[in-house]
Amino acid sequence: MRDVAIIGIGHTKFGRASKTLIELFSEAALQAIDDAGVDLKKIEALFQGAALPDFEEGQVMPAVFSAADLNLGPIPATRCEGACASASVAIRDAAMWVGAGEYDIVLAGGVEKASTMGVNFATRTFAMACHAPTEGPVGLTFPGVFAMAARVYSRNYDIPLDNLRAEMASVSVKNHRHGALNPLAQFYKKYGDLTVEDVINSRLVADPLTLLDCCPFSDGASALVLCSAEEARKYTDEPIYIVGTGQGSGTPLAKMEDLTKPVSRINSARAAFKHANLSPEDIDIVEVHDCFTIAELIALECMGFFKWGEAADATVEGQTELGGKIPVNMSGGLIGKGHPIGATGASQVYWIVKQMRGEAPKGNQIDPIPEYGMTDTLGGDFGTLCHLILGRSKRRK
Amino acid sequence: MENELKVNPSGVSGGTGGAREYTVLTQADYENGVKEGKLFGLRCTACKKITCPPMPVCQWCGSRNLERTELGGEGELITFTEIRVPPEGFEDDVPYIPCLVRTKEGPCVVGRLDYDAERATQELLGKQVKLNGSYTKGDKFSGGPRTCPVFGVIE
Ligand SMILES: [Zn+2]
């Protein structure tokens, strides 16, 4: 496989948008194309994550019409579906096609416009990423699944549930602190001084998770221009390389051995590390899928950054903060930045690239500039997992 | 056992057209069982373990040598939650309690817990539960009504 680089990045303001989802994606795509300095005619294929455009705007083929909106011509344009991990799956597939030598320059990313659906209908459509036959009639929701996982975490590691609630809240406090500093975040200049008590005392969504344990419903898009490494230096002095990728698939909840140790995530992360010839100690910064506070803890343990049951304490100790052992979600994460589900994976990559360029917002930028960064994206109730490892130098062979 | 399952053996109207069929116990068979207070599953003749809810292959070893069986309907409460913000269509149920139960026979089942939501605390984890009913729900997206098991705590 050839080495693959990211040469351009784009990201709309997350929150509530009045533009259509095709317009939103075009905004992010044109930012990325201008950032790369690439002519539109050079784009050979589009890989687009979009989870629920069917329900948001009655749009089943957003990738096709995005390519048309950008006047890319009759190139292959494919919608990639992995629920909340759709964009990461799109980027991974795009990297595979470029790596395989089929294309030199492609566009990848994602878009979502969830706020049009309202809370209850959005909750219904998000829950369609659960196993419909067995979990549908139960009325399970994503917060519900993670609330169930939080109770298992409490029992597995003998952490009284009230203590765990405070530890989980510290994830929200941290991520909101950084989201409040991010001008593209849904909660920019909001909740920056949130307290653990605020989180615990906010409205219950699915016991024990409260509203402030959860990410919001959001609109937004993010896009990247990927290029073969040989070509990359024609366009930029600072290509960021995709040095490792992994993807995993889960099962219905009933078939999982332990809700806090999803095999889909463990295997996907391990595949990415193996592909990159790196281990967790080599990674300087991560953006993980904190759809809920407990999800960040589970992600960090599955990826190997902390031992089983130790991510909660580590978070309280500041090990996942700026200057800690492994800074996590310095963009604000899904909780602080917002979660337009089909766009999230591309947004995570965007913010790792910004860190590697030294261009993250003040208070979020880590020092020194990271050599290696990683993203973790989850779709459904552990249904799709995708990991991407980015480096400032090419893949170690 | 076999004749207790009132099913169309092919699961397809008009038969299979001669194609080999791998599904021994359909989702509909399973849901019809739950409605009658029975938890049907599959016994693997290769590894002897039980698969439930049904799959066309053994959930433990992947074997296709499966035969229908009935589980006792008892198990241990692994976890639960109490839903306060429901999906559209479930507004009148709030608060309700989804749960995950590990059956005595081994496989886990997702269902609802029949328990007072105000009194449901972490102490319930590990309690013995028993199938005591069913819950049926459907909307225009669900391909018709679907049924899940409801469990009660054995006090
Ligand atoms: Zn078997």
mmCIF file of N, CA, C and O and ligand atoms in Angstrom, chain B residues 44 47 58 60-61 63, ligand 1:
data_model
loop_
_atom_site.group_PDB
_atom_site.id
_atom_site.type_symbol
_atom_site.label_atom_id
_atom_site.label_comp_id
_atom_site.label_asym_id
_atom_site.label_seq_id
_atom_site.Cartn_x
_atom_site.Cartn_y
_atom_site.Cartn_z
ATOM 1 N N CYS B 44 -26.848 -26.243 20.487
ATOM 2 C CA CYS B 44 -25.842 -26.611 19.497
ATOM 3 C C CYS B 44 -25.421 -28.051 19.735
ATOM 4 O O CYS B 44 -25.031 -28.412 20.844
ATOM 5 N N CYS B 47 -21.181 -27.900 20.272
ATOM 6 C CA CYS B 47 -20.564 -27.446 21.528
ATOM 7 C C CYS B 47 -21.502 -27.547 22.716
ATOM 8 O O CYS B 47 -21.118 -27.236 23.840
ATOM 9 N N CYS B 58 -24.551 -21.151 15.586
ATOM 10 C CA CYS B 58 -24.347 -21.100 17.036
ATOM 11 C C CYS B 58 -23.605 -19.810 17.414
ATOM 12 O O CYS B 58 -22.596 -19.470 16.794
ATOM 13 N N TRP B 60 -21.829 -19.283 19.880
ATOM 14 C CA TRP B 60 -20.577 -19.569 20.584
ATOM 15 C C TRP B 60 -19.518 -20.156 19.656
ATOM 16 O O TRP B 60 -18.364 -19.774 19.714
ATOM 17 N N CYS B 61 -19.930 -21.128 18.791
ATOM 18 C CA CYS B 61 -18.909 -21.823 17.981
ATOM 19 C C CYS B 61 -19.156 -21.711 16.476
ATOM 20 O O CYS B 61 -18.329 -22.151 15.692
ATOM 21 N N SER B 63 -21.309 -23.255 14.672
ATOM 22 C CA SER B 63 -21.857 -24.471 14.044
ATOM 23 C C SER B 63 -23.274 -24.227 13.513
ATOM 24 O O SER B 63 -24.026 -23.427 14.059
HETATM 25 ZN ZN ZN C 1 -21.856 -24.313 19.248
#
